[in-house]
N, CA, C and O atoms as a MOPAC input file, in Angstrom:
PM7 MOZYME 1SCF
protein

 N      8.21400 1    16.75500 1     7.81700 1
 C      7.15200 1    15.78700 1     7.91600 1
 C      6.85500 1    15.20700 1     6.53700 1
 O      6.76100 1    15.93800 1     5.55200 1
 N      6.71300 1    13.90300 1     6.48000 1
 C      6.37700 1    13.21100 1     5.24900 1
 C      4.91200 1    12.81500 1     5.30400 1
 O      4.47500 1    12.15700 1     6.24800 1
 N      4.15900 1    13.21400 1     4.29700 1
 C      2.74200 1    12.90000 1     4.23400 1
 C      2.44400 1    11.99400 1     3.05400 1
 O      3.05700 1    12.11200 1     1.99300 1
 N      1.49100 1    11.08400 1     3.25200 1
 C      1.07900 1    10.14200 1     2.23000 1
 C     -0.39800 1    10.34500 1     1.92500 1
 O     -1.22300 1    10.41000 1     2.83600 1
 N     -0.72700 1    10.44400 1     0.64800 1
 C     -2.10500 1    10.60500 1     0.21400 1
 C     -2.48800 1     9.42100 1    -0.66000 1
 O     -1.85600 1     9.16200 1    -1.68400 1
 N     -3.53300 1     8.70300 1    -0.24700 1
 C     -3.98700 1     7.52400 1    -0.95400 1
 C     -5.20800 1     7.83400 1    -1.82100 1
 O     -5.96400 1     8.76600 1    -1.54800 1
 N     -5.37800 1     7.03900 1    -2.86000 1
 C     -6.54000 1     7.15000 1    -3.71700 1
 C     -6.76000 1     5.82500 1    -4.43700 1
 O     -5.86500 1     4.98100 1    -4.48500 1
 N     -7.94300 1     5.64800 1    -4.99200 1
 C     -8.21900 1     4.48200 1    -5.81200 1
 C     -9.16800 1     3.46300 1    -5.22600 1
 O     -9.56300 1     2.52300 1    -5.91500 1
 N     -9.54200 1     3.62700 1    -3.97100 1
 C    -10.46100 1     2.68300 1    -3.36300 1
 C    -11.86400 1     2.83800 1    -3.91800 1
 O    -12.16200 1     3.78800 1    -4.64200 1
 N    -12.72100 1     1.88800 1    -3.56800 1
 C    -14.09000 1     1.94700 1    -4.03800 1
 C    -14.81500 1     0.63800 1    -3.86100 1
 O    -14.34800 1    -0.26400 1    -3.16500 1
 N    -15.96500 1     0.54400 1    -4.50000 1
 C    -16.81200 1    -0.64700 1    -4.44700 1
 C    -16.74500 1    -1.37000 1    -5.78300 1
 O    -16.98700 1    -0.77800 1    -6.83500 1
 N    -16.41600 1    -2.65200 1    -5.73300 1
 C    -16.34000 1    -3.45700 1    -6.94600 1
 C    -16.98500 1    -4.80900 1    -6.70800 1
 O    -17.12800 1    -5.25700 1    -5.57000 1
 N    -17.37100 1    -5.44600 1    -7.79500 1
 C    -17.93600 1    -6.78400 1    -7.72400 1
 C    -16.82000 1    -7.81000 1    -7.64400 1
 O    -15.72100 1    -7.58200 1    -8.15000 1
 N    -17.10000 1    -8.93600 1    -7.01100 1
 C    -16.11900 1   -10.00700 1    -6.93900 1
 C    -15.61100 1   -10.34800 1    -8.33400 1
 O    -16.38500 1   -10.46100 1    -9.28400 1
 N    -14.29800 1   -10.50800 1    -8.43800 1
 C    -13.67900 1   -10.77900 1    -9.71600 1
 C    -13.18300 1    -9.53500 1   -10.42500 1
 O    -12.46800 1    -9.62800 1   -11.42300 1
 N    -13.55800 1    -8.37000 1    -9.91500 1
 C    -13.15000 1    -7.12100 1   -10.51700 1
 C    -11.76900 1    -6.68300 1   -10.08600 1
 O    -11.05800 1    -7.40800 1    -9.39000 1
 N    -11.39500 1    -5.47600 1   -10.51300 1
 C    -10.06000 1    -4.96000 1   -10.25100 1
 C    -10.10500 1    -3.53000 1    -9.75100 1
 O    -11.03200 1    -2.78000 1   -10.05700 1
 N     -9.09800 1    -3.16200 1    -8.98100 1
 C     -8.88500 1    -1.80300 1    -8.52200 1
 C     -7.39100 1    -1.53600 1    -8.49700 1
 O     -6.58700 1    -2.45500 1    -8.33900 1
 N     -7.02700 1    -0.26900 1    -8.65500 1
 C     -5.63400 1     0.12900 1    -8.54700 1
 C     -5.52300 1     1.24200 1    -7.52100 1
 O     -6.08800 1     2.32100 1    -7.70100 1
 N     -4.79700 1     0.97900 1    -6.45300 1
 C     -4.57900 1     1.95900 1    -5.40800 1
 C     -3.28100 1     2.71500 1    -5.66000 1
 O     -2.30200 1     2.14900 1    -6.14600 1
 N     -3.28800 1     3.99400 1    -5.32600 1
 C     -2.10700 1     4.82700 1    -5.45800 1
 C     -1.81800 1     5.50400 1    -4.12800 1
 O     -2.73200 1     5.80500 1    -3.36100 1
 N     -0.55000 1     5.74000 1    -3.86500 1
 C     -0.12900 1     6.42200 1    -2.64900 1
 C      1.05800 1     7.30200 1    -2.98200 1
 O      2.12800 1     6.80300 1    -3.33200 1
 N      0.87500 1     8.60500 1    -2.87400 1
 C      1.91700 1     9.56600 1    -3.20300 1
 C      2.49000 1    10.18800 1    -1.93800 1
 O      1.74900 1    10.67700 1    -1.08500 1
 N      3.79700 1    10.16500 1    -1.82500 1
 C      4.48600 1    10.73800 1    -0.67300 1
 C      5.02500 1    12.12300 1    -1.01000 1
 O      5.49500 1    12.36900 1    -2.12100 1
 N      4.95100 1    13.01400 1    -0.04200 1
 C      5.48400 1    14.36100 1    -0.22100 1
 C      6.06400 1    14.85800 1     1.09400 1
 O      5.74300 1    14.33500 1     2.16100 1
 N      6.91600 1    15.86800 1     1.00900 1
 C      7.54000 1    16.43100 1     2.19200 1
 C      9.04700 1    16.42000 1     2.08500 1
 O      9.61200 1    16.36800 1     0.99200 1
 N      9.68400 1    16.47000 1     3.23200 1
 C     11.14600 1    16.52700 1     3.29000 1
 C     11.73400 1    15.13100 1     3.15800 1
 O     12.22000 1    14.54900 1     4.12800 1
 N     11.68100 1    14.60900 1     1.95000 1
 C     12.15700 1    13.25900 1     1.67300 1
 C     13.55000 1    13.31100 1     1.08200 1
 O     13.78100 1    13.96300 1     0.06300 1
 N     14.46500 1    12.63000 1     1.71800 1
 C     15.81000 1    12.48900 1     1.18900 1
 C     15.92700 1    11.20100 1     0.39300 1
 O     16.42700 1    11.19100 1    -0.73200 1
 N     15.46300 1    10.12300 1     0.99000 1
 C     15.50200 1     8.82500 1     0.34500 1
 C     14.31200 1     7.99200 1     0.80300 1
 O     13.98900 1     7.95600 1     1.99000 1
 N     13.67100 1     7.33100 1    -0.13600 1
 C     12.63500 1     6.36200 1     0.19500 1
 C     13.21800 1     4.96500 1     0.02600 1
 O     13.75300 1     4.62400 1    -1.02900 1
 N     13.10800 1     4.17700 1     1.06300 1
 C     13.61200 1     2.81100 1     1.01100 1
 C     12.46500 1     1.83900 1     0.72100 1
 O     12.16600 1     1.55800 1    -0.44000 1
 N     11.83600 1     1.33600 1     1.75800 1
 C     10.76100 1     0.36700 1     1.58100 1
 C      9.39900 1     1.04400 1     1.50600 1
 O      9.15800 1     2.04600 1     2.17900 1
 N      8.51000 1     0.49200 1     0.68300 1
 C      7.14800 1     0.95400 1     0.56100 1
 C      6.23900 1    -0.26600 1     0.64300 1
 O      6.62000 1    -1.36300 1     0.23400 1
 N      5.03900 1    -0.06900 1     1.17400 1
 C      4.16400 1    -1.21200 1     1.30800 1
 C      2.70600 1    -0.85200 1     1.48300 1
 O      2.34000 1     0.31000 1     1.66200 1
 N      1.88800 1    -1.88500 1     1.42600 1
 C      0.45800 1    -1.75900 1     1.63500 1
 C      0.02300 1    -2.69900 1     2.74600 1
 O      0.47400 1    -3.84200 1     2.81900 1
 N     -0.85000 1    -2.21200 1     3.60500 1
 C     -1.41500 1    -2.97400 1     4.69800 1
 C     -2.92800 1    -2.80100 1     4.65700 1
 O     -3.43100 1    -1.85800 1     4.04600 1
 N     -3.64700 1    -3.70300 1     5.30100 1
 C     -5.09500 1    -3.57500 1     5.34800 1
 C     -5.61600 1    -3.96200 1     6.72300 1
 O     -4.97400 1    -4.70300 1     7.46700 1
 N     -6.79500 1    -3.44300 1     7.04100 1
 C     -7.38000 1    -3.67900 1     8.34600 1
 C     -8.89600 1    -3.73600 1     8.24100 1
 O     -9.51300 1    -2.92600 1     7.54900 1
 N     -9.48400 1    -4.69400 1     8.93100 1
 C    -10.93800 1    -4.81800 1     9.02500 1
 C    -11.32800 1    -4.60900 1    10.47600 1
 O    -10.49800 1    -4.81300 1    11.36200 1
 N    -12.58200 1    -4.20100 1    10.75500 1
 C    -12.99900 1    -3.97700 1    12.13700 1
 C    -12.78300 1    -5.20100 1    13.01500 1
 O    -13.14700 1    -6.31700 1    12.64300 1
 N    -12.19000 1    -4.98400 1    14.18200 1
 C    -11.95800 1    -6.05700 1    15.12500 1
 C    -10.72200 1    -6.88300 1    14.86900 1
 O    -10.43600 1    -7.82000 1    15.61500 1
 N     -9.98100 1    -6.55000 1    13.82100 1
 C     -8.77700 1    -7.29400 1    13.48300 1
 C     -7.56400 1    -6.37300 1    13.46900 1
 O     -7.68800 1    -5.15900 1    13.30900 1
 N     -6.40100 1    -6.96700 1    13.63700 1
 C     -5.16300 1    -6.20300 1    13.56900 1
 C     -4.80700 1    -5.89000 1    12.12100 1
 O     -5.18300 1    -6.61500 1    11.20000 1
 N     -4.08400 1    -4.80700 1    11.94400 1
 C     -3.61900 1    -4.45400 1    10.61600 1
 C     -2.63900 1    -5.51900 1    10.12500 1
 O     -1.76100 1    -5.95100 1    10.87100 1
 N     -2.79000 1    -5.93600 1     8.88000 1
 C     -1.94400 1    -6.97800 1     8.33100 1
 C     -1.23600 1    -6.51100 1     7.06800 1
 O     -1.74300 1    -5.67600 1     6.32000 1
 N     -0.07200 1    -7.06100 1     6.85600 1
 C      0.71800 1    -6.73400 1     5.67800 1
 C      0.10300 1    -7.36100 1     4.43500 1
 O     -0.30500 1    -8.52200 1     4.44900 1
 N      0.04300 1    -6.58500 1     3.36700 1
 C     -0.46000 1    -7.06700 1     2.08700 1
 C      0.68800 1    -7.28600 1     1.11400 1
 O      0.82000 1    -8.36300 1     0.53300 1
 N      1.51800 1    -6.26000 1     0.93700 1
 C      2.63200 1    -6.34600 1     0.00100 1
 C      3.65900 1    -5.28000 1     0.32000 1
 O      3.31500 1    -4.21200 1     0.82500 1
 N      4.91200 1    -5.56200 1     0.02800 1
 C      5.98500 1    -4.59300 1     0.19700 1
 C      6.89200 1    -4.61200 1    -1.02200 1
 O      6.94100 1    -5.59100 1    -1.76700 1
 N      7.60700 1    -3.51100 1    -1.20800 1
 C      8.57200 1    -3.41600 1    -2.28800 1
 C      9.75100 1    -2.58400 1    -1.81000 1
 O      9.56900 1    -1.51500 1    -1.22600 1
 N     10.95200 1    -3.07300 1    -2.05600 1
 C     12.16200 1    -2.38100 1    -1.63500 1
 C     12.60600 1    -1.39500 1    -2.69800 1
 O     12.05200 1    -1.35500 1    -3.79700 1
 N     13.61300 1    -0.59800 1    -2.35900 1
 C     14.15200 1     0.35700 1    -3.31700 1
 C     14.75200 1    -0.34000 1    -4.52700 1
 O     14.82700 1     0.23800 1    -5.61100 1
 N     15.17800 1    -1.58100 1    -4.34000 1
 C     15.73400 1    -2.35600 1    -5.43400 1
 C     14.70800 1    -3.10600 1    -6.25200 1
 O     15.05700 1    -3.76800 1    -7.22900 1
 N     13.42800 1    -3.01100 1    -5.86100 1
 C     12.37600 1    -3.64800 1    -6.61900 1
 C     11.98600 1    -5.03600 1    -6.15200 1
 O     11.15100 1    -5.68900 1    -6.77800 1
 N     12.57500 1    -5.49400 1    -5.06400 1
 C     12.20700 1    -6.79500 1    -4.52300 1
 C     10.84400 1    -6.71000 1    -3.85300 1
 O     10.59100 1    -5.79200 1    -3.07200 1
 N      9.96300 1    -7.66200 1    -4.15200 1
 C      8.59600 1    -7.63400 1    -3.63300 1
 C      8.31100 1    -8.80200 1    -2.71300 1
 O      8.95000 1    -9.85200 1    -2.78500 1
 N      7.33200 1    -8.59000 1    -1.84800 1
 C      6.87400 1    -9.61600 1    -0.92700 1
 C      5.36600 1    -9.48900 1    -0.78400 1
 O      4.84400 1    -8.38200 1    -0.65300 1
 N      4.66000 1   -10.62200 1    -0.80900 1
 C      3.20500 1   -10.61400 1    -0.74100 1
 C      2.69600 1   -11.55300 1     0.33300 1
 O      3.29600 1   -12.59200 1     0.60700 1
 N      1.58300 1   -11.17200 1     0.93500 1
 C      0.88500 1   -12.08500 1     1.81600 1
 C      0.34900 1   -13.24600 1     0.99400 1
 O     -0.01500 1   -13.07800 1    -0.16900 1
 N      0.30500 1   -14.41800 1     1.60100 1
 C     -0.16600 1   -15.59800 1     0.88100 1
 C     -1.57700 1   -15.40900 1     0.32800 1
 O     -1.90200 1   -15.93600 1    -0.73600 1
 N     -2.40700 1   -14.66700 1     1.03800 1
 C     -3.79300 1   -14.50100 1     0.64400 1
 C     -3.98000 1   -13.67800 1    -0.62600 1
 O     -5.03400 1   -13.75200 1    -1.25700 1
 N     -2.97100 1   -12.89300 1    -1.00900 1
 C     -3.08600 1   -12.04700 1    -2.19700 1
 C     -2.09100 1   -12.42000 1    -3.28200 1
 O     -2.10500 1   -11.84600 1    -4.37100 1
 N     -1.24700 1   -13.36200 1    -2.99000 1
 C     -0.23500 1   -13.79400 1    -3.94700 1
 C     -0.88700 1   -14.22800 1    -5.25900 1
 O     -1.88800 1   -14.94400 1    -5.25100 1
 N     -0.32600 1   -13.79900 1    -6.37000 1
 C     -0.77900 1   -14.10600 1    -7.72500 1
 C     -1.99800 1   -13.29600 1    -8.15200 1
 O     -2.45700 1   -13.42600 1    -9.28600 1
 N     -2.53200 1   -12.45700 1    -7.25600 1
 C     -3.66400 1   -11.60800 1    -7.60500 1
 C     -3.32400 1   -10.12800 1    -7.54100 1
 O     -3.81700 1    -9.34000 1    -8.34700 1
 N     -2.48200 1    -9.74700 1    -6.58400 1
 C     -2.10100 1    -8.35100 1    -6.39600 1
 C     -0.68100 1    -8.13100 1    -6.89700 1
 O      0.15000 1    -9.03800 1    -6.85800 1
 N     -0.41200 1    -6.91700 1    -7.36700 1
 C      0.91700 1    -6.53700 1    -7.80400 1
 C      1.27100 1    -5.16700 1    -7.24200 1
 O      0.54300 1    -4.19700 1    -7.44900 1
 N      2.37800 1    -5.09400 1    -6.53800 1
 C      2.85100 1    -3.82300 1    -6.00900 1
 C      3.94300 1    -3.28200 1    -6.92500 1
 O      4.77300 1    -4.04000 1    -7.42700 1
 N      3.93800 1    -1.98100 1    -7.13900 1
 C      4.94900 1    -1.34100 1    -7.96500 1
 C      5.21400 1     0.06000 1    -7.43400 1
 O      4.47600 1     0.55500 1    -6.58200 1
 N      6.26200 1     0.69500 1    -7.93200 1
 C      6.59700 1     2.03400 1    -7.46700 1
 C      7.14900 1     2.87100 1    -8.60400 1
 O      7.76300 1     2.35400 1    -9.53800 1
 N      6.92200 1     4.16300 1    -8.51000 1
 C      7.45800 1     5.13700 1    -9.43700 1
 C      8.29400 1     6.09500 1    -8.60600 1
 O      7.76000 1     6.99800 1    -7.96200 1
 N      9.58900 1     5.90000 1    -8.62200 1
 C     10.47200 1     6.69200 1    -7.76600 1
 C     10.46900 1     8.17900 1    -8.13900 1
 O     10.63100 1     9.03300 1    -7.26800 1
 N     10.28700 1     8.48900 1    -9.41300 1
 C     10.25700 1     9.88100 1    -9.84200 1
 C      9.06800 1    10.62400 1    -9.25500 1
 O      9.12400 1    11.83800 1    -9.06400 1
 N      7.99300 1     9.89800 1    -8.96800 1
 C      6.78800 1    10.49800 1    -8.40900 1
 C      6.60100 1    10.20100 1    -6.92900 1
 O      5.59600 1    10.59600 1    -6.33700 1
 N      7.56400 1     9.50600 1    -6.32700 1
 C      7.45400 1     9.10700 1    -4.91900 1
 C      6.11600 1     8.42400 1    -4.64700 1
 O      5.44700 1     8.71100 1    -3.65400 1
 N      5.74800 1     7.53100 1    -5.53200 1
 C      4.43300 1     6.90900 1    -5.47800 1
 C      4.54000 1     5.38700 1    -5.51100 1
 O      5.36000 1     4.82500 1    -6.23600 1
 N      3.70200 1     4.73600 1    -4.71800 1
 C      3.59700 1     3.29300 1    -4.72300 1
 C      2.18200 1     2.91900 1    -5.14400 1
 O      1.22000 1     3.59700 1    -4.78400 1
 N      2.06000 1     1.84500 1    -5.90300 1
 C      0.77800 1     1.40100 1    -6.42100 1
 C      0.48500 1    -0.02300 1    -5.96000 1
 O      1.39100 1    -0.79100 1    -5.63700 1
 N     -0.78200 1    -0.34800 1    -5.93900 1
 C     -1.20800 1    -1.71500 1    -5.68200 1
 C     -2.29500 1    -2.06600 1    -6.69000 1
 O     -3.42700 1    -1.59500 1    -6.58500 1
 N     -1.94600 1    -2.88900 1    -7.65700 1
 C     -2.91000 1    -3.37500 1    -8.63300 1
 C     -3.56800 1    -4.61600 1    -8.06200 1
 O     -2.88900 1    -5.59900 1    -7.76500 1
 N     -4.87700 1    -4.58100 1    -7.90500 1
 C     -5.61700 1    -5.67200 1    -7.30200 1
 C     -6.55200 1    -6.27600 1    -8.34400 1
 O     -7.48200 1    -5.61900 1    -8.81100 1
 N     -6.30000 1    -7.51600 1    -8.69900 1
 C     -7.12000 1    -8.23600 1    -9.65800 1
 C     -7.80700 1    -9.41500 1    -8.98600 1
 O     -7.41700 1    -9.84300 1    -7.89900 1
 N     -8.83200 1    -9.93000 1    -9.64600 1
 C     -9.57500 1   -11.08000 1    -9.13200 1
 C     -9.97300 1   -10.88400 1    -7.67700 1
 O     -9.77000 1   -11.76400 1    -6.84000 1
 N    -10.53600 1    -9.73200 1    -7.39000 1
 C    -10.87400 1    -9.38500 1    -6.01600 1
 C    -11.93600 1   -10.31800 1    -5.44400 1
 O    -12.84900 1   -10.76000 1    -6.14200 1
 N    -11.78700 1   -10.60000 1    -4.16500 1
 C    -12.69500 1   -11.45900 1    -3.43200 1
 C    -13.34600 1   -10.67900 1    -2.29900 1
 O    -12.77600 1    -9.69000 1    -1.83800 1
 N    -14.52400 1   -11.09400 1    -1.83800 1
 C    -15.15400 1   -10.40000 1    -0.71000 1
 C    -14.25300 1   -10.29600 1     0.51300 1
 O    -14.32200 1    -9.30800 1     1.24400 1
 N    -13.42100 1   -11.28100 1     0.74700 1
 C    -12.52200 1   -11.24700 1     1.89600 1
 C    -11.40600 1   -10.22500 1     1.75900 1
 O    -10.65600 1   -10.00000 1     2.71000 1
 N    -11.28100 1    -9.60100 1     0.59100 1
 C    -10.33000 1    -8.51000 1     0.41400 1
 C    -10.88100 1    -7.19300 1     0.94400 1
 O    -10.15100 1    -6.20500 1     1.02900 1
 N    -12.15100 1    -7.16900 1     1.29800 1
 C    -12.77200 1    -5.95700 1     1.81900 1
 C    -12.06300 1    -5.49800 1     3.08400 1
 O    -11.94300 1    -6.25700 1     4.04600 1
 N    -11.59500 1    -4.25800 1     3.08100 1
 C    -10.84800 1    -3.71100 1     4.20600 1
 C    -10.50300 1    -2.26100 1     3.91100 1
 O    -10.71800 1    -1.76500 1     2.80500 1
 N     -9.96600 1    -1.59600 1     4.91800 1
 C     -9.35600 1    -0.29700 1     4.70700 1
 C     -7.88400 1    -0.54200 1     4.41300 1
 O     -7.18900 1    -1.19200 1     5.19500 1
 N     -7.41700 1    -0.02900 1     3.30100 1
 C     -6.04200 1    -0.23800 1     2.88100 1
 C     -5.19800 1     0.98400 1     3.20100 1
 O     -5.58000 1     2.11300 1     2.89200 1
 N     -4.05200 1     0.75300 1     3.81900 1
 C     -3.13500 1     1.80700 1     4.21100 1
 C     -1.78700 1     1.59900 1     3.53300 1
 O     -1.26800 1     0.48300 1     3.49800 1
 N     -1.22700 1     2.66700 1     2.99900 1
 C      0.12600 1     2.57600 1     2.47000 1
 C      1.11400 1     3.00300 1     3.54500 1
 O      0.77900 1     3.75800 1     4.45800 1
 N      2.32100 1     2.51000 1     3.41700 1
 C      3.39200 1     2.83100 1     4.34900 1
 C      4.66900 1     3.08500 1     3.57700 1
 O      4.99600 1     2.36300 1     2.63600 1
 N      5.38700 1     4.11800 1     3.98400 1
 C      6.64800 1     4.46900 1     3.34300 1
 C      7.70300 1     4.65100 1     4.41300 1
 O      7.47500 1     5.33100 1     5.41300 1
 N      8.84300 1     4.04900 1     4.20400 1
 C      9.96800 1     4.17100 1     5.11900 1
 C     11.17300 1     4.70700 1     4.36300 1
 O     11.39900 1     4.36000 1     3.20400 1
 N     11.94000 1     5.55300 1     5.02900 1
 C     13.11100 1     6.10800 1     4.37300 1
 C     13.87600 1     7.04800 1     5.26300 1
 O     13.89800 1     6.90500 1     6.48600 1
 N     14.51600 1     8.03200 1     4.61400 1
 C     15.33800 1     9.00600 1     5.31800 1
 C     14.79000 1    10.40100 1     5.06400 1
 O     14.60100 1    10.80600 1     3.91700 1
 N     14.53900 1    11.12700 1     6.13700 1
 C     14.10800 1    12.51400 1     6.08400 1
 C     15.16300 1    13.36700 1     6.76700 1
 O     15.37600 1    13.24600 1     7.97400 1
 N     15.82100 1    14.22400 1     6.00700 1
 C     16.87700 1    15.08000 1     6.55900 1
 C     17.89400 1    14.25300 1     7.34100 1
 O     18.32800 1    14.62800 1     8.43000 1
 N     18.25800 1    13.11700 1     6.74900 1
 C     19.24100 1    12.20100 1     7.30800 1
 C     18.77200 1    11.54500 1     8.60700 1
 O     19.59300 1    11.09700 1     9.40800 1
 N     17.47800 1    11.49000 1     8.81300 1
 C     16.87200 1    10.77800 1     9.91800 1
 C     15.85800 1     9.80200 1     9.34700 1
 O     15.17000 1    10.11400 1     8.37500 1
 N     15.76500 1     8.63900 1     9.93800 1
 C     14.82300 1     7.65000 1     9.45900 1
 C     13.39200 1     8.07000 1     9.78000 1
 O     13.14300 1     8.75900 1    10.77000 1
 N     12.45900 1     7.64800 1     8.93200 1
 C     11.05600 1     7.94300 1     9.16600 1
 C     10.20300 1     6.78300 1     8.68100 1
 O     10.63100 1     5.97700 1     7.85600 1
 N      9.00400 1     6.71400 1     9.20200 1
 C      7.97900 1     5.82400 1     8.68400 1
 C      6.66500 1     6.58900 1     8.70400 1
 O      6.29200 1     7.16600 1     9.72500 1
 N      5.96900 1     6.59400 1     7.57900 1
 C      4.72900 1     7.35100 1     7.44300 1
 C      3.61300 1     6.46100 1     6.93300 1
 O      3.84300 1     5.52700 1     6.16600 1
 N      2.39900 1     6.76400 1     7.37000 1
 C      1.20900 1     6.01600 1     6.98000 1
 C      0.23300 1     6.90400 1     6.23300 1
 O      0.08600 1     8.08500 1     6.54700 1
 N     -0.42600 1     6.33200 1     5.25100 1
 C     -1.48200 1     7.02900 1     4.55100 1
 C     -2.74100 1     7.08600 1     5.38400 1
 O     -2.82000 1     6.47300 1     6.44900 1
 N     -3.73100 1     7.82900 1     4.89800 1
 C     -4.96900 1     8.01900 1     5.65400 1
 C     -5.90900 1     6.83000 1     5.57100 1
 O     -6.86400 1     6.73700 1     6.34300 1
 N     -5.65200 1     5.93300 1     4.65600 1
 C     -6.50200 1     4.77200 1     4.46200 1
 C     -7.53300 1     5.00500 1     3.37800 1
 O     -8.08000 1     6.10000 1     3.25500 1
 N     -7.79500 1     3.97600 1     2.59500 1
 C     -8.81800 1     4.04400 1     1.57000 1
 C     -9.63400 1     2.75800 1     1.61400 1
 O     -9.07900 1     1.66100 1     1.69000 1
 N    -10.95600 1     2.90100 1     1.56500 1
 C    -11.85300 1     1.76200 1     1.70800 1
 C    -11.96200 1     0.98900 1     0.40700 1
 O    -12.19900 1     1.56200 1    -0.65600 1
 N    -11.78600 1    -0.31300 1     0.50600 1
 C    -12.01300 1    -1.22400 1    -0.61200 1
 C    -13.11200 1    -2.18800 1    -0.19600 1
 O    -12.97700 1    -2.90300 1     0.79700 1
 N    -14.19600 1    -2.20700 1    -0.95300 1
 C    -15.31200 1    -3.09600 1    -0.66400 1
 C    -15.59100 1    -3.96200 1    -1.88500 1
 O    -15.78700 1    -3.45400 1    -2.98900 1
 N    -15.60500 1    -5.26700 1    -1.67600 1
 C    -15.83900 1    -6.22000 1    -2.75300 1
 C    -17.15100 1    -6.94400 1    -2.47300 1
 O    -17.27900 1    -7.64000 1    -1.46600 1
 N    -18.10800 1    -6.78000 1    -3.35100 1
 C    -19.41200 1    -7.39800 1    -3.17900 1
 C    -19.44600 1    -8.78000 1    -3.81400 1
 O    -18.74400 1    -9.04000 1    -4.79100 1
 N    -20.26200 1    -9.66000 1    -3.25500 1
 C    -20.38500 1   -11.00900 1    -3.77400 1
 C    -21.51400 1   -11.10600 1    -4.78700 1
 O    -21.76300 1   -12.18100 1    -5.33200 1

C-alpha cells in the first residue's frame, strides 16, 4: 500500500503564498506522474497541476503563472508553491501519485489539506 501525507495548508491573506508538500511512502517501485487537485463544497475535484517523471509540467489555466509544481525523487515528495493567492483558490487540496508498486500500477491520494485565502 502506498500512502501519501500532505502538509502546508493554512489561512493566508490574498496575495500571500503557501507551499504544500506531499510525501509518499510504502511499497513503491517507481513513481511516474504526480499532481495536485482541489475541491470545494458542491463542486467536482479539479486538476491544479501535474508533473511527470521527466519533469514536464501542466497547469490549470486558473493557476498558470502563479503556482509551481516540483518534485524531489529522492524523498518521494511533490510540492506545490502557491504565490499571489486569490480567494477563489480556497479549497481542499489533494495530492495524487501514480506509479508502480511491486510491478503493479497504483494511484494514491493524500488526505487533503485546507487552503483558505481571505480577502
